[in-house]
mmCIF file of C-alpha atoms in Angstrom:
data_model
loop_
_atom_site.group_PDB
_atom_site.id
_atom_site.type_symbol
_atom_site.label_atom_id
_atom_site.label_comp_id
_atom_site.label_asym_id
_atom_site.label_seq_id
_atom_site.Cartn_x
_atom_site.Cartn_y
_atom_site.Cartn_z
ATOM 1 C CA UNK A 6 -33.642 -47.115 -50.133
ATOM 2 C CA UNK A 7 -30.753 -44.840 -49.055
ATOM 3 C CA UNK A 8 -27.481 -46.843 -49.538
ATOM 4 C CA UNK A 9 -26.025 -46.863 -45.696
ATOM 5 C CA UNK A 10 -22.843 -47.955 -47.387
ATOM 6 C CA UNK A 11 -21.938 -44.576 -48.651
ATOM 7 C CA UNK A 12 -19.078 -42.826 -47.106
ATOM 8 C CA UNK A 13 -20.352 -39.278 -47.283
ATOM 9 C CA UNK A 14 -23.747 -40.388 -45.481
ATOM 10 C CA UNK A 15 -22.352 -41.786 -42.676
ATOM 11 C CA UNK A 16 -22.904 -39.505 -39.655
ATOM 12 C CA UNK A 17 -19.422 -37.920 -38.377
ATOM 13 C CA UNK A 18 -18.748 -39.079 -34.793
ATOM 14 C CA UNK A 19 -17.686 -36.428 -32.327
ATOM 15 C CA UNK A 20 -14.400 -36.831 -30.316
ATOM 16 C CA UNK A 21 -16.278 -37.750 -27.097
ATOM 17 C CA UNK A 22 -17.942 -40.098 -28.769
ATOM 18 C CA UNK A 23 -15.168 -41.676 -30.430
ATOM 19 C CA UNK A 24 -13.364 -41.813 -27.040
ATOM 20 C CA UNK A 25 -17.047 -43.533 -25.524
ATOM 21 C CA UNK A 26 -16.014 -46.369 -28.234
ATOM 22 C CA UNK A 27 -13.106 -47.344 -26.724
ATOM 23 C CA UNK A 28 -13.775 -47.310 -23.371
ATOM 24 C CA UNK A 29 -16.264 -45.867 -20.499
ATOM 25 C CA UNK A 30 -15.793 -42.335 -19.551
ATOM 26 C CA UNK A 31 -14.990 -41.372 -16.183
ATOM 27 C CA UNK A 32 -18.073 -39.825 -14.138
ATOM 28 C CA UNK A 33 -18.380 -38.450 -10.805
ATOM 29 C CA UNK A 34 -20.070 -40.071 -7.693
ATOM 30 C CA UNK A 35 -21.706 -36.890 -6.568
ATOM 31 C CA UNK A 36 -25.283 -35.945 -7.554
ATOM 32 C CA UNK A 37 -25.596 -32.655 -9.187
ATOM 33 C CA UNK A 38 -28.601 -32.213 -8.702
ATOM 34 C CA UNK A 39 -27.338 -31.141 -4.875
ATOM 35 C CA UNK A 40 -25.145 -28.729 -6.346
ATOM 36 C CA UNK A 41 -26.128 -25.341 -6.134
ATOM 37 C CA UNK A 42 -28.263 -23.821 -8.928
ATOM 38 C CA UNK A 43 -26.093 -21.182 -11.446
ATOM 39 C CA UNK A 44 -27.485 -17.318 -12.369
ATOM 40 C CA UNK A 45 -26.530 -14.789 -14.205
ATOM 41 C CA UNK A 46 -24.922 -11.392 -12.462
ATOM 42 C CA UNK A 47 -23.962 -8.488 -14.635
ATOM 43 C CA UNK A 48 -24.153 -10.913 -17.981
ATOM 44 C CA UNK A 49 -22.038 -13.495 -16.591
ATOM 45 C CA UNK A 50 -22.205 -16.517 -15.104
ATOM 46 C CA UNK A 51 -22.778 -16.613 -11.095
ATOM 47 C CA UNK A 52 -22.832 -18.960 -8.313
ATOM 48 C CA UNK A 53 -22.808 -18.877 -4.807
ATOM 49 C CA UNK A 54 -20.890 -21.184 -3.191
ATOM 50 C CA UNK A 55 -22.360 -22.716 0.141
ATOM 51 C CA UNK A 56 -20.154 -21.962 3.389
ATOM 52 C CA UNK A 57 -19.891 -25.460 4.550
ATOM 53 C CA UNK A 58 -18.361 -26.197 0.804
ATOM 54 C CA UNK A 59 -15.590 -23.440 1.812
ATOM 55 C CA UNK A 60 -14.800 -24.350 5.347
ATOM 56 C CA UNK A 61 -15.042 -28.105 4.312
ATOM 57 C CA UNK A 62 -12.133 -26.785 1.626
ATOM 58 C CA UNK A 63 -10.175 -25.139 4.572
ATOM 59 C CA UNK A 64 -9.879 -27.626 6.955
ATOM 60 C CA UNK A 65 -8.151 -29.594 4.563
ATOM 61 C CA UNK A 66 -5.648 -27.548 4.870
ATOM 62 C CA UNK A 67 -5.460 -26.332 8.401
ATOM 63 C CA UNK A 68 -2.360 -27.634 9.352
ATOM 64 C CA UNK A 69 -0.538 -26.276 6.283
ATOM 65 C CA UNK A 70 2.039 -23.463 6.040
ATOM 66 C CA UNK A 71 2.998 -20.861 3.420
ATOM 67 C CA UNK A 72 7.000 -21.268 2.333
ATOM 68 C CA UNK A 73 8.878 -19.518 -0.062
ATOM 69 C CA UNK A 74 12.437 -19.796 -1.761
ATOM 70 C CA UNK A 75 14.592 -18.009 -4.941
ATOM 71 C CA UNK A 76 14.147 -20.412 -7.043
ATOM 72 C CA UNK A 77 16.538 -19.055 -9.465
ATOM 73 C CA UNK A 78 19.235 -21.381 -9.551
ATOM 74 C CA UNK A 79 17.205 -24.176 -7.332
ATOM 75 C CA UNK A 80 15.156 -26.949 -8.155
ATOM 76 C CA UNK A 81 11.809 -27.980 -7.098
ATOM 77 C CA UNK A 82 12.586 -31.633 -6.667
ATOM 78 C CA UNK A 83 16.125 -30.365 -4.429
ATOM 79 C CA UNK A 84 14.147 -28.209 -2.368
ATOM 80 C CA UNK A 85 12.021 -30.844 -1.165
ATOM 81 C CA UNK A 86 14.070 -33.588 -0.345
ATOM 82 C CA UNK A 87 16.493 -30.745 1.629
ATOM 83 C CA UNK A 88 13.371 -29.891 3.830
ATOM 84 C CA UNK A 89 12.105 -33.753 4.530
ATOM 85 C CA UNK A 90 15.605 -34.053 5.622
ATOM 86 C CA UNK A 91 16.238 -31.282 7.681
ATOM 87 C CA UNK A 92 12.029 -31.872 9.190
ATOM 88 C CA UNK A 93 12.638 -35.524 9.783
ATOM 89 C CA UNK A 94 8.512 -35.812 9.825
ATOM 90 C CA UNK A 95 8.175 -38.815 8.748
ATOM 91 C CA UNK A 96 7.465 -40.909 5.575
ATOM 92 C CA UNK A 97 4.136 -38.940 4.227
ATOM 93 C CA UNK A 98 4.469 -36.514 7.298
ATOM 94 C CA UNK A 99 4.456 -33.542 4.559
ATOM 95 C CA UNK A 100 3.260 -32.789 1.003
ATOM 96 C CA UNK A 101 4.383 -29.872 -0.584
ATOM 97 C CA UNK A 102 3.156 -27.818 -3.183
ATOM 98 C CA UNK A 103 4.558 -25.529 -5.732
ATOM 99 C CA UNK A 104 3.069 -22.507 -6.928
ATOM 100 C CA UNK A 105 4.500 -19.122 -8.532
ATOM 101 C CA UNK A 106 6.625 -16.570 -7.485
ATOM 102 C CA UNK A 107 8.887 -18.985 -5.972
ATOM 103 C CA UNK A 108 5.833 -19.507 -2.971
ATOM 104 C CA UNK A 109 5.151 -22.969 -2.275
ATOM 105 C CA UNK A 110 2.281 -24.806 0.157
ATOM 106 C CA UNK A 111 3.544 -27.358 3.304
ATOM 107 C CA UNK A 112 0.556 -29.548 4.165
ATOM 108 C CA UNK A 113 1.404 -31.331 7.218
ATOM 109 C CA UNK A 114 -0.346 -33.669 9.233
ATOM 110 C CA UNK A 115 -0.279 -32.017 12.705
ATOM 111 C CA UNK A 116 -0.593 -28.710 14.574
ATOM 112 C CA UNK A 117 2.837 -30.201 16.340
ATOM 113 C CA UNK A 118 4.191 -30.603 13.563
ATOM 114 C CA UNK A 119 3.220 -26.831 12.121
ATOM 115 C CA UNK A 120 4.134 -25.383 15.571
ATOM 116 C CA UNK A 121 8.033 -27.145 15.271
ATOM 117 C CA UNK A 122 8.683 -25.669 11.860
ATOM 118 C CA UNK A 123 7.188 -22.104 12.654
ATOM 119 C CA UNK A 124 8.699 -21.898 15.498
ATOM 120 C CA UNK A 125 11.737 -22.532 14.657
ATOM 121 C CA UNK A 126 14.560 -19.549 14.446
ATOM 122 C CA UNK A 127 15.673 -20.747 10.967
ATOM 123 C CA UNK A 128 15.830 -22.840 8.204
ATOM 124 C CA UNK A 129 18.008 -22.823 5.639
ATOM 125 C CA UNK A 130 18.026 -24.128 2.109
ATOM 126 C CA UNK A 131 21.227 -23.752 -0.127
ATOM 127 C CA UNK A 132 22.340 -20.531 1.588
ATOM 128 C CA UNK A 133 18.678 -19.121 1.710
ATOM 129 C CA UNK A 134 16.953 -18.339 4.289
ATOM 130 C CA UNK A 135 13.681 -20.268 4.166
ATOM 131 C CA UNK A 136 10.608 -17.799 4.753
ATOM 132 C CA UNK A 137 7.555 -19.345 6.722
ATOM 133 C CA UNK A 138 4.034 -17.855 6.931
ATOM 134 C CA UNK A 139 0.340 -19.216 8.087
ATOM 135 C CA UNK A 140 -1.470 -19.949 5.441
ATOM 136 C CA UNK A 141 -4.919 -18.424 5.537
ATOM 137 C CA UNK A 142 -7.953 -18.656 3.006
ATOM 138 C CA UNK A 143 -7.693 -17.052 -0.293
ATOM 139 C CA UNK A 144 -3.886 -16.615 0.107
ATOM 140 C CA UNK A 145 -2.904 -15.706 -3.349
ATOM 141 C CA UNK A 146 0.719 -15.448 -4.175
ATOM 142 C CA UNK A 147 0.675 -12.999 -6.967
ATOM 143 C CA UNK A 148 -0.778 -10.050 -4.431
ATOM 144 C CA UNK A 149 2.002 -10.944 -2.038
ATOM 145 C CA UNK A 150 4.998 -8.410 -1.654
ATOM 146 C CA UNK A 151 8.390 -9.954 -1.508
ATOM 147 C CA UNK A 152 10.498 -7.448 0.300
ATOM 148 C CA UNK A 153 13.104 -10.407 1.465
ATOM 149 C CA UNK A 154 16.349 -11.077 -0.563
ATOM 150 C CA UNK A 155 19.148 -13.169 0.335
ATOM 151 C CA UNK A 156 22.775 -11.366 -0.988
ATOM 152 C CA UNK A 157 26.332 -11.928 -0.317
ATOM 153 C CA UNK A 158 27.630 -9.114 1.374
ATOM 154 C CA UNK A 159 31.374 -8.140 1.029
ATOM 155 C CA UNK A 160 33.035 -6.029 4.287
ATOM 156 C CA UNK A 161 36.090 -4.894 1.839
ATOM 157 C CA UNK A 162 39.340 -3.552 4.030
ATOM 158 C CA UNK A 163 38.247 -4.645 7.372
ATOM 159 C CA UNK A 164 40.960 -4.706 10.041
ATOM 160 C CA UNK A 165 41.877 -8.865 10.253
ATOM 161 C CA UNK A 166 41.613 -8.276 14.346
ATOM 162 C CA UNK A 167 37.669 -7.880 13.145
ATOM 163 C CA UNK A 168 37.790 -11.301 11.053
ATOM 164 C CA UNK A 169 35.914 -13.497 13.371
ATOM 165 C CA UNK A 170 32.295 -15.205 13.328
ATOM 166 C CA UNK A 171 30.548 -13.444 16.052
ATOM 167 C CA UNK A 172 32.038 -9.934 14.793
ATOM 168 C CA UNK A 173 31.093 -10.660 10.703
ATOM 169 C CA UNK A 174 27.280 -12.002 12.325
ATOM 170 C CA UNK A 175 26.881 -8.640 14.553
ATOM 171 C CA UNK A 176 28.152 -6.689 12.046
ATOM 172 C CA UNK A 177 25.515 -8.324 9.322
ATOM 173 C CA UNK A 178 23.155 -8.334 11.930
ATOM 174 C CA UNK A 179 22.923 -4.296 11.611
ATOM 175 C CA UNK A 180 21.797 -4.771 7.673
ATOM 176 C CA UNK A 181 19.264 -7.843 8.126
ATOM 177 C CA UNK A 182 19.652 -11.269 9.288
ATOM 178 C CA UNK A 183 22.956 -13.024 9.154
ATOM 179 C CA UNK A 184 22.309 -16.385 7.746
ATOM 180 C CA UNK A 185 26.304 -17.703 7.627
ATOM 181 C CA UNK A 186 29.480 -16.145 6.851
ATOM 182 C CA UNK A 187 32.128 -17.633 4.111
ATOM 183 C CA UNK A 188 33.611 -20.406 4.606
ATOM 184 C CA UNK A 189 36.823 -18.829 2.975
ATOM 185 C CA UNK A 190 36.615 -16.001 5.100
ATOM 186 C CA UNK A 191 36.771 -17.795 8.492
ATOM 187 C CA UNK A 192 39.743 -19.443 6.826
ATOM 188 C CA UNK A 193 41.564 -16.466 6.577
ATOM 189 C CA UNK A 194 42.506 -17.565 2.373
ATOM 190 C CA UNK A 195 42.783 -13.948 1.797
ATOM 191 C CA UNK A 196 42.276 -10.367 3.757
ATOM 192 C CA UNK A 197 40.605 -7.659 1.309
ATOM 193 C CA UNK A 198 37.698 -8.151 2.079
ATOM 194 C CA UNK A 199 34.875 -10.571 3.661
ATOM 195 C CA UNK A 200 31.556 -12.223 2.782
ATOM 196 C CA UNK A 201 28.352 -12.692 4.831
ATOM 197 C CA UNK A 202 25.315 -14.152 3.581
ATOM 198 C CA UNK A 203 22.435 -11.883 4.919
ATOM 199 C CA UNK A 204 18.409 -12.156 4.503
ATOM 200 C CA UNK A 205 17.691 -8.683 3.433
ATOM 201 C CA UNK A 206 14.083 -7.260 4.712
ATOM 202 C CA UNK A 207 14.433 -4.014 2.429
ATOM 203 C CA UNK A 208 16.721 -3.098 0.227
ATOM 204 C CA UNK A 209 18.580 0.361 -0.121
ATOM 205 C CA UNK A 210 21.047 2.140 -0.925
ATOM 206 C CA UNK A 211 23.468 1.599 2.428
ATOM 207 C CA UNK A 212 27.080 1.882 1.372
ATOM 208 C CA UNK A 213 28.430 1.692 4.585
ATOM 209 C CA UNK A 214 28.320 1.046 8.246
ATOM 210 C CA UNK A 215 28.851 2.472 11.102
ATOM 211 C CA UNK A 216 31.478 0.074 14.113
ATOM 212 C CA UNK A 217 32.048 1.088 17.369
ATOM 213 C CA UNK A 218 34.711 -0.868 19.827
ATOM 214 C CA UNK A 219 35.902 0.341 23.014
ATOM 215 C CA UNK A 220 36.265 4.166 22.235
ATOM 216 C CA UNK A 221 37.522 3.443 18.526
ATOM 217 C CA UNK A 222 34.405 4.039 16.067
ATOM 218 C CA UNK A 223 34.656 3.849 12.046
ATOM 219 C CA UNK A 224 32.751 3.425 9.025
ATOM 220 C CA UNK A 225 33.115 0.185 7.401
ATOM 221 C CA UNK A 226 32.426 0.398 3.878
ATOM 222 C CA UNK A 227 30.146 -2.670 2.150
ATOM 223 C CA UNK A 228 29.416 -3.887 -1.145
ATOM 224 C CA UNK A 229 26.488 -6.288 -2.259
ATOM 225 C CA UNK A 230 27.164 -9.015 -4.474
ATOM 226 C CA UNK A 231 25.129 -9.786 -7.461
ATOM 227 C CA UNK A 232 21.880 -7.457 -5.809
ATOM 228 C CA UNK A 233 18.510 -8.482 -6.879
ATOM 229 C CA UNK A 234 16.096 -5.902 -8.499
ATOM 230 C CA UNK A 235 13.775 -3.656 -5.967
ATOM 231 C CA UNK A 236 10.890 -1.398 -6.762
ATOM 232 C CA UNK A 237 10.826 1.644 -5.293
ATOM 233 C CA UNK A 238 7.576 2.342 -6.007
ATOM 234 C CA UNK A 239 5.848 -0.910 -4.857
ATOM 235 C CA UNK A 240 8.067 -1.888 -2.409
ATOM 236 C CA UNK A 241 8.659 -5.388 -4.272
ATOM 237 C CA UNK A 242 11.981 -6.999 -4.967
ATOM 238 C CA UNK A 243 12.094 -9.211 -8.371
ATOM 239 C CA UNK A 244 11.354 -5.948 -10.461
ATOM 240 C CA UNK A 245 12.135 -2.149 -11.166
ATOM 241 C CA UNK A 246 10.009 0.713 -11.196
ATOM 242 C CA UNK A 247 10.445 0.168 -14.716
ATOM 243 C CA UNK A 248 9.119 -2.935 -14.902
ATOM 244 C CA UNK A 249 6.251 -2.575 -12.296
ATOM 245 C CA UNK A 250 3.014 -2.903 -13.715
#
């Protein structure tokens, strides 16, 4: 009689088995039977997935919006508790979700509550202008084209008579959209030069503007601080042409 005793007899046990020793694994509820039935297309696997599966999947997220941030010197975790406050939606009133490319999902519970952040003029997160888009079915953020930056602009040798809010906001209004202008600048702490956040739709190569007052006219001169990479051949800021792929 074989010896069951013997160490290099014993049958090795597989890791899902060893797991099944130590306690029950996890199944689902669903019967897959009900599932649809795989095939083969072109010498890989196939299925086709029924449309009440898909719009079952959308609805869940019909109230949702598409955000998106530079998350280069932000956090996550920072990002989210700024919005809750700013939304005020309630406690569980929004779940958000991070994905790449600095995009991010806001499932809310309402289409009030979509409606009040969409149509809102602004929000703003650490100096960034927070862009907002519907999100629609097979949204995928790697085919999206980020054309938005937000820079520091600098308005060296300006005239001080020039050195007020409404002027530095009409004046960044000609390159994008003014989001705020420096607190140091407003304070007059020094004049050679001034600073105005602006959300960027395309970038260039502008060097200067071009101010008119009464029957004075003159070009003001500007300088971008710190100006994020822009593809000229895709049209995509976050990369060169030399990077594009």
């Amino acid at each position: 009689m074989e010896d069951q005793s013997d160490p290099s007899k014993t049958k090795a046990l597989t890791y899902a088995e060893k797991l099944m020793g130590k306690k029950q694994l996890p199944t689902t509820s669903l019967d897959l039977s009900t599932l649809p039935n795989p095939s083969v297309k072109d010498g890989k696997p196939a299925v086709v997935i029924p449309v009440k599966y898909h719009e079952e999947g959308c609805d869940i997220w019909k109230y949702s919006l598409i955000g998106r941030l530079d998350f280069k010197d932000l956090n996550f975790s920072d990002v989210k508790k700024n919005l809750e406050s700013q939304w005020q939606l309630g406690e569980g009133g929004g779940h958000f979700f991070p994905m790449n490319r600095g995009f991010f999902i806001i499932k809310l519970k309402s289409q009030k509550a979509k409606d009040k952040l969409f149509e809102a003029q602004a929000w703003i997160v650490a100096h960034q202008k927070l862009s907002l888009m519907e999100r629609y079915p097979s949204f995928d953020a790697d085919k999206q084209k980020t054309i938005h930056a937000t820079v520091w602009v600098k308005f060296p040798g300006l005239p001080m008579e020039y050195w007020i809010e409404k002027t530095f906001l009409a004046m960044g209004k000609s390159l994008g959209t003014p989001i705020v202008v420096d607190k140091r600048t407003l304070a007059h702490e020094y004049g050679y030069y001034a600073s105005v956040l602006i959300d960027i739709a395309e970038m260039n190569d502008v060097d200067a503007i071009h101010v008119s007052v009464g029957g004075l006219e003159f070009l003001q001169p500007i300088e971008t601080h710190k100006k994020p990479k822009f593809c000229t051949s895709c049209k995509i800021i976050g990369h060169n042409e030399a990077e594009c792929r």
